Short mmCIF file of C-alpha atoms in Angstrom, two decimals:
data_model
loop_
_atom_site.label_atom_id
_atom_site.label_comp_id
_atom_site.label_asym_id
_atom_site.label_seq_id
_atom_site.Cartn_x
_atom_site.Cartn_y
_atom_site.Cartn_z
CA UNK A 183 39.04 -40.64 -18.14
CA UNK A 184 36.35 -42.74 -18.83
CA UNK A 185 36.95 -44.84 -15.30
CA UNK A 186 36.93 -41.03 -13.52
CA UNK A 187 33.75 -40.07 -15.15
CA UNK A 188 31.79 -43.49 -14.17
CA UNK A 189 33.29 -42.56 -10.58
CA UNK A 190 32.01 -39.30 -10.58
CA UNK A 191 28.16 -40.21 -11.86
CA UNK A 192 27.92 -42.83 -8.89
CA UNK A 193 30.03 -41.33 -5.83
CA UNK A 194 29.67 -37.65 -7.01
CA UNK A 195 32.49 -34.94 -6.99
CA UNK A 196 33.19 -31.79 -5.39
CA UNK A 197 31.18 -28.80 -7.26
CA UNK A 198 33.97 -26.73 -9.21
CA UNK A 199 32.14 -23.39 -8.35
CA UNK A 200 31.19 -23.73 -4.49
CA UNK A 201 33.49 -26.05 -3.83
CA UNK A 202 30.62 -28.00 -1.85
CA UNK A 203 30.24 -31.98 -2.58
CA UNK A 204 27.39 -32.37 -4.98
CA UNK A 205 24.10 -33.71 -5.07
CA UNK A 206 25.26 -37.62 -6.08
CA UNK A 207 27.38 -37.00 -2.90
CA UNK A 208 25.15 -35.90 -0.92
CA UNK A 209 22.50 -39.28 -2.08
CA UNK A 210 25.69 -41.61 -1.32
CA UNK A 211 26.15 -39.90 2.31
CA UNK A 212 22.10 -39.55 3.16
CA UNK A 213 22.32 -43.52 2.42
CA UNK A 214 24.90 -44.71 4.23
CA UNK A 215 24.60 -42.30 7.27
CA UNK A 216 22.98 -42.03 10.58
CA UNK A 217 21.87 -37.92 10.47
CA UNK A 218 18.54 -37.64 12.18
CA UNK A 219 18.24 -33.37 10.77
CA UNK A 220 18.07 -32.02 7.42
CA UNK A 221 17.72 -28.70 6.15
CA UNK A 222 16.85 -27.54 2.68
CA UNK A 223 17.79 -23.96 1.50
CA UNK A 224 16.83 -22.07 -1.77
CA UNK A 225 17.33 -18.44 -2.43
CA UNK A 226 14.08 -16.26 -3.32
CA UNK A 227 13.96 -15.24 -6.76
CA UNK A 228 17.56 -16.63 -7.55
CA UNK A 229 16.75 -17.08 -11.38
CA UNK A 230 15.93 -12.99 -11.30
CA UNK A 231 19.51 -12.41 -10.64
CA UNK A 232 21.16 -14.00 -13.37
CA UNK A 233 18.18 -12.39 -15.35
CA UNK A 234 19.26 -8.89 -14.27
CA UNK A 235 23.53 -9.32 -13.71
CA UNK A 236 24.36 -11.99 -16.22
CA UNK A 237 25.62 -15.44 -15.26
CA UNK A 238 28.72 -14.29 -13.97
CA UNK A 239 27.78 -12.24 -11.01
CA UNK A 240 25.13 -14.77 -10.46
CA UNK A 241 27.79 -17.53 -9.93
CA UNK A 242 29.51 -15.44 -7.64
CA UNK A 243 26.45 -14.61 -6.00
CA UNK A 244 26.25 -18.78 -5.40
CA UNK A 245 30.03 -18.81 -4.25
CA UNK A 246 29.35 -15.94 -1.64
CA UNK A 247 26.04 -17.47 -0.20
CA UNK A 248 28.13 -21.05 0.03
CA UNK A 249 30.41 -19.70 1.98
CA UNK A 250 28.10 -17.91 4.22
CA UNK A 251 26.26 -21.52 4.65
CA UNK A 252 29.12 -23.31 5.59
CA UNK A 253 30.49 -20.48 8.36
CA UNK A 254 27.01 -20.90 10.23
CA UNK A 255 27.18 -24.77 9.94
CA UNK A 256 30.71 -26.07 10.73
CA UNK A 257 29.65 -28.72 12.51
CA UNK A 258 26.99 -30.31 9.66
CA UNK A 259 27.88 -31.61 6.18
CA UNK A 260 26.58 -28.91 3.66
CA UNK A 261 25.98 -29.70 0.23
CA UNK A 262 25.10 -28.08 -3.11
CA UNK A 263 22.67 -29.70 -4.80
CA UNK A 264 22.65 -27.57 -8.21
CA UNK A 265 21.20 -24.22 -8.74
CA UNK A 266 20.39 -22.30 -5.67
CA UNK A 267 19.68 -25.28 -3.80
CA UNK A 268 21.86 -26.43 -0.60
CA UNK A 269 21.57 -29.11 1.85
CA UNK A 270 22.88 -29.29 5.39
CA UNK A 271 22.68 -32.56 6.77
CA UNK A 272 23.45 -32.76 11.02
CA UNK A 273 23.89 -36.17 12.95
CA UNK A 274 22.67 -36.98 16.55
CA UNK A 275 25.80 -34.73 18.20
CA UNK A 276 24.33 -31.75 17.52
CA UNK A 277 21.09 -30.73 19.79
CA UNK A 278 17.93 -30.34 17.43
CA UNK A 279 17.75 -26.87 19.56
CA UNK A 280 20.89 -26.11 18.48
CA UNK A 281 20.45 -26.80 14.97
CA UNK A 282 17.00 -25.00 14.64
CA UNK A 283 18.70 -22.11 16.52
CA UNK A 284 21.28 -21.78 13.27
CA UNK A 285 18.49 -22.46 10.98
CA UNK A 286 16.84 -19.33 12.44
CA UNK A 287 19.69 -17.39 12.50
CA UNK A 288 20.72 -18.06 9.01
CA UNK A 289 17.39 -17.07 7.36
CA UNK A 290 17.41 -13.39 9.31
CA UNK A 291 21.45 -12.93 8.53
CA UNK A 292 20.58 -13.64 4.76
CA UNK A 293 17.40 -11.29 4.86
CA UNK A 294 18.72 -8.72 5.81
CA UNK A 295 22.52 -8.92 5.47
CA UNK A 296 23.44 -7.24 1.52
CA UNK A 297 25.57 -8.86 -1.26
CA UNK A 298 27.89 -6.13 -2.07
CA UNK A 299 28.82 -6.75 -6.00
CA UNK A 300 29.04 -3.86 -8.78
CA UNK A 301 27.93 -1.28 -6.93
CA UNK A 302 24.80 -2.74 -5.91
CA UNK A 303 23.34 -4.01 -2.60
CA UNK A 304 21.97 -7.37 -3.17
CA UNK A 305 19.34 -9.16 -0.82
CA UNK A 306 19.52 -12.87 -0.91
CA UNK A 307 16.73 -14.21 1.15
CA UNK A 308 15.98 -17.64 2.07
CA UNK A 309 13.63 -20.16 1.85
CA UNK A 310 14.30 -23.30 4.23
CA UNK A 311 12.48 -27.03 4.76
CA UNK A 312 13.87 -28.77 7.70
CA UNK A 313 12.79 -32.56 8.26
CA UNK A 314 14.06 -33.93 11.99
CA UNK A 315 13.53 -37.65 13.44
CA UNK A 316 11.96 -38.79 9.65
CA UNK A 317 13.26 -42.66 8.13
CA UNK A 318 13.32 -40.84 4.84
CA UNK A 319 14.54 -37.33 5.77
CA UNK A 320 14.99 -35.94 2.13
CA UNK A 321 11.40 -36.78 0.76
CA UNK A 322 10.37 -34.98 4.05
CA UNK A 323 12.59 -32.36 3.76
CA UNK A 324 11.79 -31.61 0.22
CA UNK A 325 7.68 -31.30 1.24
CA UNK A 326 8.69 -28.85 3.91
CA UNK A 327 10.42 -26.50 1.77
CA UNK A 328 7.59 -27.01 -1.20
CA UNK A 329 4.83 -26.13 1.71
CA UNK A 330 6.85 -22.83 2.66
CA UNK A 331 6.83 -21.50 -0.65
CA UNK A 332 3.03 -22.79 -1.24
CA UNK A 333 2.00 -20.93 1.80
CA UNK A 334 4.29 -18.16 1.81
CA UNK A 335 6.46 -18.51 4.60
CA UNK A 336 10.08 -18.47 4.59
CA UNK A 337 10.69 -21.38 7.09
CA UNK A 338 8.73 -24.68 7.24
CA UNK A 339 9.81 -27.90 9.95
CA UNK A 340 8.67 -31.53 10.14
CA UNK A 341 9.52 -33.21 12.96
CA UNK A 342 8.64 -36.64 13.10
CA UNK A 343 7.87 -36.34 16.81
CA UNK A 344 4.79 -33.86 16.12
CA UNK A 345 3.76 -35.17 12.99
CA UNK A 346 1.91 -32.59 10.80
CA UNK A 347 -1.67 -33.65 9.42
CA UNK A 348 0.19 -32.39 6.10
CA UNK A 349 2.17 -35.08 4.23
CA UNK A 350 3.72 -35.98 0.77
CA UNK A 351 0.81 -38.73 0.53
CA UNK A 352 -2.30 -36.84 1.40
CA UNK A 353 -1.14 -34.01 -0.19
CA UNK A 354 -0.92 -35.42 -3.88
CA UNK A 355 -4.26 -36.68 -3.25
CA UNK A 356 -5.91 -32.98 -2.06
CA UNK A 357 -4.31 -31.87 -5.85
CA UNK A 358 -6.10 -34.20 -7.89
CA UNK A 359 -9.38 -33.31 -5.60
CA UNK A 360 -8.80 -29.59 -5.68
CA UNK A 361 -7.71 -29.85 -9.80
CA UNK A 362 -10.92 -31.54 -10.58
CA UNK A 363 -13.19 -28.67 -8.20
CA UNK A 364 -11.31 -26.10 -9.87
CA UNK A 365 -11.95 -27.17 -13.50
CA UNK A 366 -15.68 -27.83 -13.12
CA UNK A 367 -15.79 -24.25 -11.21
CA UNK A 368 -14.47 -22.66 -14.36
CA UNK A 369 -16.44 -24.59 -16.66
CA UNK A 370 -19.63 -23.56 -14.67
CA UNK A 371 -19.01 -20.28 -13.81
CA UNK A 372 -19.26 -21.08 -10.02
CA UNK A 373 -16.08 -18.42 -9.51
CA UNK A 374 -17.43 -15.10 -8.04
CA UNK A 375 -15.91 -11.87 -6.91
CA UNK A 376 -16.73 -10.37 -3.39
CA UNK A 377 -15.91 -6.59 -2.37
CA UNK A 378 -14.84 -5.26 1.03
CA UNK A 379 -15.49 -1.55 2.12
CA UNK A 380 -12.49 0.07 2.78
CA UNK A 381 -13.30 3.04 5.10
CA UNK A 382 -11.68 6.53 5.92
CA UNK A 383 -12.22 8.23 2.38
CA UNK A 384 -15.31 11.00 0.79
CA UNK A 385 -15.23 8.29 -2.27
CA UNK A 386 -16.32 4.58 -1.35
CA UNK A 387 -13.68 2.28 -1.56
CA UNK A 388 -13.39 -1.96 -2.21
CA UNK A 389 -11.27 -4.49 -2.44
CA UNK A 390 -12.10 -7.27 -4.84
CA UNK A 391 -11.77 -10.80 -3.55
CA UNK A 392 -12.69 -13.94 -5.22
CA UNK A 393 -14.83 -16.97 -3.87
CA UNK A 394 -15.36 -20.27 -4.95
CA UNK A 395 -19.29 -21.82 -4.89
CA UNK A 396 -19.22 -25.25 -4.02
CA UNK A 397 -21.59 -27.71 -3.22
CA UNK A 398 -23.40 -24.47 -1.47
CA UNK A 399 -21.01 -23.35 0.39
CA UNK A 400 -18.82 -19.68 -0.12
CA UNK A 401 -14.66 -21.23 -0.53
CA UNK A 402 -11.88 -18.95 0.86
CA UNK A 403 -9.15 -18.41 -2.22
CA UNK A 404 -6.91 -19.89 0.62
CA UNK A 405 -8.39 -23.07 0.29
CA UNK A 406 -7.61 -23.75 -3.72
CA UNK A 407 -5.36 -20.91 -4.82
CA UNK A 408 -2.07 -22.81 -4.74
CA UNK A 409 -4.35 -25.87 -6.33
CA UNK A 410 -5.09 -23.33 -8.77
CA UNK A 411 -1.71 -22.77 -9.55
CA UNK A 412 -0.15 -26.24 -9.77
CA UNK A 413 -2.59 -27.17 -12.43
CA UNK A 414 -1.83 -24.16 -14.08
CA UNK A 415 -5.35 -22.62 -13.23
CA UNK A 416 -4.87 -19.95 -11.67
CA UNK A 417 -4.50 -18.27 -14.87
CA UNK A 418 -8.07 -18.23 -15.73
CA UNK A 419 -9.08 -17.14 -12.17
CA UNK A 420 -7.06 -13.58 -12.63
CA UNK A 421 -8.97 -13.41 -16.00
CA UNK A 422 -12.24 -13.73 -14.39
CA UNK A 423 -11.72 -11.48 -11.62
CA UNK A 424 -10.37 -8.61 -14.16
CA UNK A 425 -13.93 -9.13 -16.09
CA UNK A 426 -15.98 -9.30 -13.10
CA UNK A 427 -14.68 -6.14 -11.42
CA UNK A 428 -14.31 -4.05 -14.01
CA UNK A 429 -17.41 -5.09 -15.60
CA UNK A 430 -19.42 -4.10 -12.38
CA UNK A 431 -17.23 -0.76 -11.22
CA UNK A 432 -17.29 0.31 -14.71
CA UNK A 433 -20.44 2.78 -13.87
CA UNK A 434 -20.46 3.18 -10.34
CA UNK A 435 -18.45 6.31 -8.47
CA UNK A 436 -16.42 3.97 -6.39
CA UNK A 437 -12.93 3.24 -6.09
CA UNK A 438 -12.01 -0.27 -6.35
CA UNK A 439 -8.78 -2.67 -6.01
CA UNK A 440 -7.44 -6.26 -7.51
CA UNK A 441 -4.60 -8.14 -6.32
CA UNK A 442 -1.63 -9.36 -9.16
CA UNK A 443 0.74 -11.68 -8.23
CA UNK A 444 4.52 -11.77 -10.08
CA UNK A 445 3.46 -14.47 -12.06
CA UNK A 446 -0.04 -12.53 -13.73
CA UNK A 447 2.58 -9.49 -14.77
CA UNK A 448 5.23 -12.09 -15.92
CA UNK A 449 2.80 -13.21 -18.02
CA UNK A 450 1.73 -11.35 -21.07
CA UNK A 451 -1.87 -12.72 -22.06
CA UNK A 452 -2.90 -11.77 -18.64
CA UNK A 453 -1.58 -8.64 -19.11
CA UNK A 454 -3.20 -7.64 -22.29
CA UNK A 455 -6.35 -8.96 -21.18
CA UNK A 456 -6.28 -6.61 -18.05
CA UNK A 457 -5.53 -3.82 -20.26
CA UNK A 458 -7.91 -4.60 -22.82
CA UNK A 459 -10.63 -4.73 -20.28
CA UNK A 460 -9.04 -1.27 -18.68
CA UNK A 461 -10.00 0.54 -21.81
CA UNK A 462 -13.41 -1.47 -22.80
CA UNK A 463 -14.67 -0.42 -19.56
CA UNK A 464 -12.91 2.93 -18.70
CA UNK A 465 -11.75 2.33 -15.44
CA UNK A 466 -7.89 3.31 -14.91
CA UNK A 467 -9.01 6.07 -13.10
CA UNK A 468 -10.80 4.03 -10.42
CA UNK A 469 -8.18 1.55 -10.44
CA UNK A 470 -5.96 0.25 -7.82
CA UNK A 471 -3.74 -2.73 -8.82
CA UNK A 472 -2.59 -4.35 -5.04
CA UNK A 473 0.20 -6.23 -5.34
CA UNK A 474 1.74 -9.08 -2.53
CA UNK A 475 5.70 -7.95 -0.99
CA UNK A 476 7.95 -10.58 -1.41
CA UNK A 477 8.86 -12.70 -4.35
CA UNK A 478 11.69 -10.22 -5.17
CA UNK A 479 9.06 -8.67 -7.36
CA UNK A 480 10.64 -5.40 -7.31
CA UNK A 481 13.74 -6.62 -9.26
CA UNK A 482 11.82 -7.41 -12.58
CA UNK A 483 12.10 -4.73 -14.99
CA UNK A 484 9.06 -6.41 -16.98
CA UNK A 485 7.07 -5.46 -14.04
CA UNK A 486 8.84 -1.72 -12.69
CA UNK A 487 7.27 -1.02 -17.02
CA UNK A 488 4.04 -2.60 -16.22
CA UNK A 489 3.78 -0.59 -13.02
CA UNK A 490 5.08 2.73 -15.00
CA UNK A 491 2.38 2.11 -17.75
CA UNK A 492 -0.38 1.68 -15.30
CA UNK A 493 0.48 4.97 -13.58
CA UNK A 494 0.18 6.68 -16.84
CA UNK A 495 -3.08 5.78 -17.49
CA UNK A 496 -4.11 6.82 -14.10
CA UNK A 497 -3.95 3.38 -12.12
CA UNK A 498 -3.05 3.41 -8.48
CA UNK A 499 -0.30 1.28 -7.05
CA UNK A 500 -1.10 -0.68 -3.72
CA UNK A 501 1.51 -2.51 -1.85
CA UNK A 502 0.09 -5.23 -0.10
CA UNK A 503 1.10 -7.46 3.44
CA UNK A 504 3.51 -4.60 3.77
CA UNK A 505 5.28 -5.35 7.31
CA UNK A 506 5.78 -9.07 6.95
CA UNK A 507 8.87 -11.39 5.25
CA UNK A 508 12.14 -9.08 4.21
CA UNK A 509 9.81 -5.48 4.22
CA UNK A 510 12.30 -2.71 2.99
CA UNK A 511 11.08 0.86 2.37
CA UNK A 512 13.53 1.05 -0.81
CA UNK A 513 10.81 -1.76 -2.20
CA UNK A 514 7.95 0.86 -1.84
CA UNK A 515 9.93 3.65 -3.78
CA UNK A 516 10.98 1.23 -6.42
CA UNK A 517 7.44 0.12 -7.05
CA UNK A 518 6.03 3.72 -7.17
CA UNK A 519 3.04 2.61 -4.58
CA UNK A 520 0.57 4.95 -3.68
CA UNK A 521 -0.42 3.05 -1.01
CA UNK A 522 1.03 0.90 1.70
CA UNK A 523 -1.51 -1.97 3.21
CA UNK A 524 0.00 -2.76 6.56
CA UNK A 525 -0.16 -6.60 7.12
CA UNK A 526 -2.59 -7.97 9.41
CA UNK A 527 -0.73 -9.86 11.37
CA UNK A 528 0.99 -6.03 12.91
CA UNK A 529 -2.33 -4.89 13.09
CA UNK A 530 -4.45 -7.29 14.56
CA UNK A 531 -2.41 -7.01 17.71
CA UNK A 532 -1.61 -3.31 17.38
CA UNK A 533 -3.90 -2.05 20.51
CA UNK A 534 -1.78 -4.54 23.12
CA UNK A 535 1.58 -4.71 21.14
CA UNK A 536 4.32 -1.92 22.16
CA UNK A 537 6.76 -3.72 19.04
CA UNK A 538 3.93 -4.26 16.05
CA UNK A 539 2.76 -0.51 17.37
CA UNK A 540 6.29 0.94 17.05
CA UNK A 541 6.61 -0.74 13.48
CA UNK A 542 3.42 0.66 12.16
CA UNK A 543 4.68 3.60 13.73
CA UNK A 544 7.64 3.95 11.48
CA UNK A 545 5.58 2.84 8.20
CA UNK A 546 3.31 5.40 8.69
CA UNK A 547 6.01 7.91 9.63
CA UNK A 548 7.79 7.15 6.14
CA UNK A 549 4.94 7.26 3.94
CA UNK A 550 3.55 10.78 5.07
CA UNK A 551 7.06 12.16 4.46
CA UNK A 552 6.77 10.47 1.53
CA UNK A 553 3.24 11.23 -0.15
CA UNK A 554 2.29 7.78 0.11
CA UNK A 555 -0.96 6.59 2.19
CA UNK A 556 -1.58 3.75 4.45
CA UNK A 557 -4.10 0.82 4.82
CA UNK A 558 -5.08 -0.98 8.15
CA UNK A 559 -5.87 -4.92 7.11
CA UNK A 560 -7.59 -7.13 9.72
CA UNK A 561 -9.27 -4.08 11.49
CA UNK A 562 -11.84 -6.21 13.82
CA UNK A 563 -12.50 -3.66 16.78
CA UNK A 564 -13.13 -0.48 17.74
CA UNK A 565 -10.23 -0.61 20.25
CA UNK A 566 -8.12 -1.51 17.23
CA UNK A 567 -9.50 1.22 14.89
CA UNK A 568 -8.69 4.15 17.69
CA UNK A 569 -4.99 2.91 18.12
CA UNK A 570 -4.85 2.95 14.04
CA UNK A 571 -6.21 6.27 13.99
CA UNK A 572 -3.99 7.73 16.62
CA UNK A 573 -1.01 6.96 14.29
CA UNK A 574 -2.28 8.37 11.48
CA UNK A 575 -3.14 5.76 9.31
CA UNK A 576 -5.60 7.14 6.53
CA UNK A 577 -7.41 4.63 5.56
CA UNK A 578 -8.95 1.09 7.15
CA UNK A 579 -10.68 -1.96 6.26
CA UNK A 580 -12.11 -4.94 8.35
CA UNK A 581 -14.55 -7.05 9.89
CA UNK A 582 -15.46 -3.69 12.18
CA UNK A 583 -17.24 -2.62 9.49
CA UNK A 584 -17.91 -5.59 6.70
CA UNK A 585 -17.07 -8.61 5.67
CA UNK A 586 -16.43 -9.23 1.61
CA UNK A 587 -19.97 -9.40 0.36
CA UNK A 588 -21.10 -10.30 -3.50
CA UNK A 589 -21.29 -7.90 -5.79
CA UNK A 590 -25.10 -7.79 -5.96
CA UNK A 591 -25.32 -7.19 -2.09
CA UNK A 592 -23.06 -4.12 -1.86
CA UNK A 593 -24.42 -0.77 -0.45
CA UNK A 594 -23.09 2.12 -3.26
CA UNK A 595 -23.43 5.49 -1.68
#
């Protein structure tokens, strides 16, 4: 027994639930083999189904998805590395078009392809880091798949022939600049919130954005947000954008909007902070809480009671990006929005494009028979604005009409 389990620790074994060889296996075979393509896949929000259907059905969940892998991939080595994480690892043989082609069919057939279990239909969408051509194809791999989920995408690729100005190396290094800028930001109060109008209502209307000050220049939150959040700031800059907004809408007859990512409502200082501030400055009823599809946010009860508590108090529900990633209307019911921001990336392109015009189409066909309203993001031109308009969309924001200015520099009607 003892011989087996030494075995086992330095060859690996065969995983007892998916049947796939194991991570030590896989370490052995990346080693010792001549595979030029690797592929990384993780499920969205796996942990939130063993949260909501017990370990059990979660397991199964794992057994059904493995399966699913190894169908598309017959002709690679696919291995589960623990948890939701699975490897496919391709040689020379097969064409890197070939491969990429799978990739790319695999992430739509999981998006949008149910689980069937209990009754329930159960989306299992994908994230994936592929790393082609690299000496060290795992390290490479593992960056790719980090970088989708830090910038939001569902598919990321490194190929060694087109290197990326991104790597493992340089990116380390940006954290420890970005951690320091962040902390002496928050110590000095350089974080500031900006508002854009959004147009098409009798009562004015803003989103609230926050900037970083640096070294006299105005930061985009693109720039250090998921700095923020691997130093486990990005706490603090919720906190300060919840006492800034409410703190200047709190006497002004204006609507106004904050965004909430899953982790702010999973967390429940940041949540009674934004409530305490709700009733110190009496705002619920001006309120709109936006908050960012994806992350399989709809499947938390924590936050479907947030959401339910907010509406009582008068808050307004905003789904945000709507149009992009695994968009589902079922998502908007289940969230009780109120509004539905159509994703720039639809609209910007809305006035020339017969496919992003028919999908707006349909959003805003849905939400009038639904009593929901819609946003326009991203709307830059008149041309733009007219197309919107002709479709029925009820409100707009954009560049047409402002940028996000400070606080002290808006015009309140």
């Amino acid at each position: 027994m003892r011989k087996e389990l030494k075995y086992e620790l330095r060859y690996g074994r065969i995983h007892p639930l998916t049947e796939l060889p194991d991570r030590q296996r896989f370490v052995n075979t990346l080693a010792n083999s001549t595979a030029n393509k690797l592929a990384l896949l993780n499920v969205n929000g796996f942990w939130n189904f063993n949260h909501s259907f017990g370990y059990e059905v979660g397991d199964q969940i794992l057994k059904i998805i493995s399966q699913r892998i190894q169908r598309r991939f017959s002709r690679a080595v696919v291995f589960h590395l623990g948890a939701d994480l699975f490897a496919i690892l391709a040689g020379k043989e097969i064409e890197q078009a070939h491969f990429l082609q799978n990739i790319e069919s695999c992430l739509w057939y999981f998006g949008y392809s149910p689980i069937e279990m209990e009754n329930e239909k159960i989306y299992a969408p994908l994230r994936i880091g592929v790393a082609i051509g690299y000496d060290d194809l795992f390290l490479n791999a593992e960056f790719a798949i980090k970088q989708a989920k830090r910038i939001g995408k569902d598919l990321m690729i490194y190929d060694a022939k087109n290197p990326s100005l991104c790597n493992p190396q340089s990116n380390a290094k940006a954290d420890l600049t970005w951690e320091n800028t962040i902390r002496e930001a928050l110590k000095k109060d350089r974080f500031e919130v900006f508002a854009q109008s959004i147009e098409g209502g009798k009562i004015q209307k803003f989103e609230c954005l926050v900037r970083l000050r640096h070294e006299g220049r105005i930061i985009s939150p693109y720039l250090f947000l998921e700095h923020a959040k691997r130093a486990n700031l990005y706490a603090n800059i919720t906190k300060i954008v919840i006492q800034k907004s409410f703190a200047f809408f709190a006497d002004k007859r204006a609507e106004f909007s904050i965004n909430l990512s899953l982790s702010d409502i999973l967390d429940q200082s940041r949540v009674d902070f934004l409530l305490e501030k709700m009733y110190e400055h009496n705002v619920s009823e001006h309120l709109t809480i936006e908050i960012t599809e994806g992350e399989g946010i709809e499947n938390h009860p924590e936050v479907i009671s947030f959401l339910t508590l907010l509406k009582s108090q008068g808050v307004k529900i905003a789904i945000d990006d709507f149009g992009t990633g695994y968009s589902n209307f079922e998502y908007l019911v289940k969230l009780q929005a109120d509004f539905i921001k159509i994703d720039g990336s639809l609209i910007k392109t809305i006035n020339k494009n017969a496919t992003h015009k028919a999908v707006v189409e349909a959003i805003v066909t849905f939400a009038q028979k639904v009593g929901m309203q819609t946003i326009a993001e991203f709307v830059a031109s008149e041309d733009i604005y007219l197309t919107c308009k002709e479709l029925g969309i009820d409100y707009f924001q954009g560049y047409l009409w402002s940028e996000p200015t400070p606080f002290e520099s808006l015009v309140l009607h």
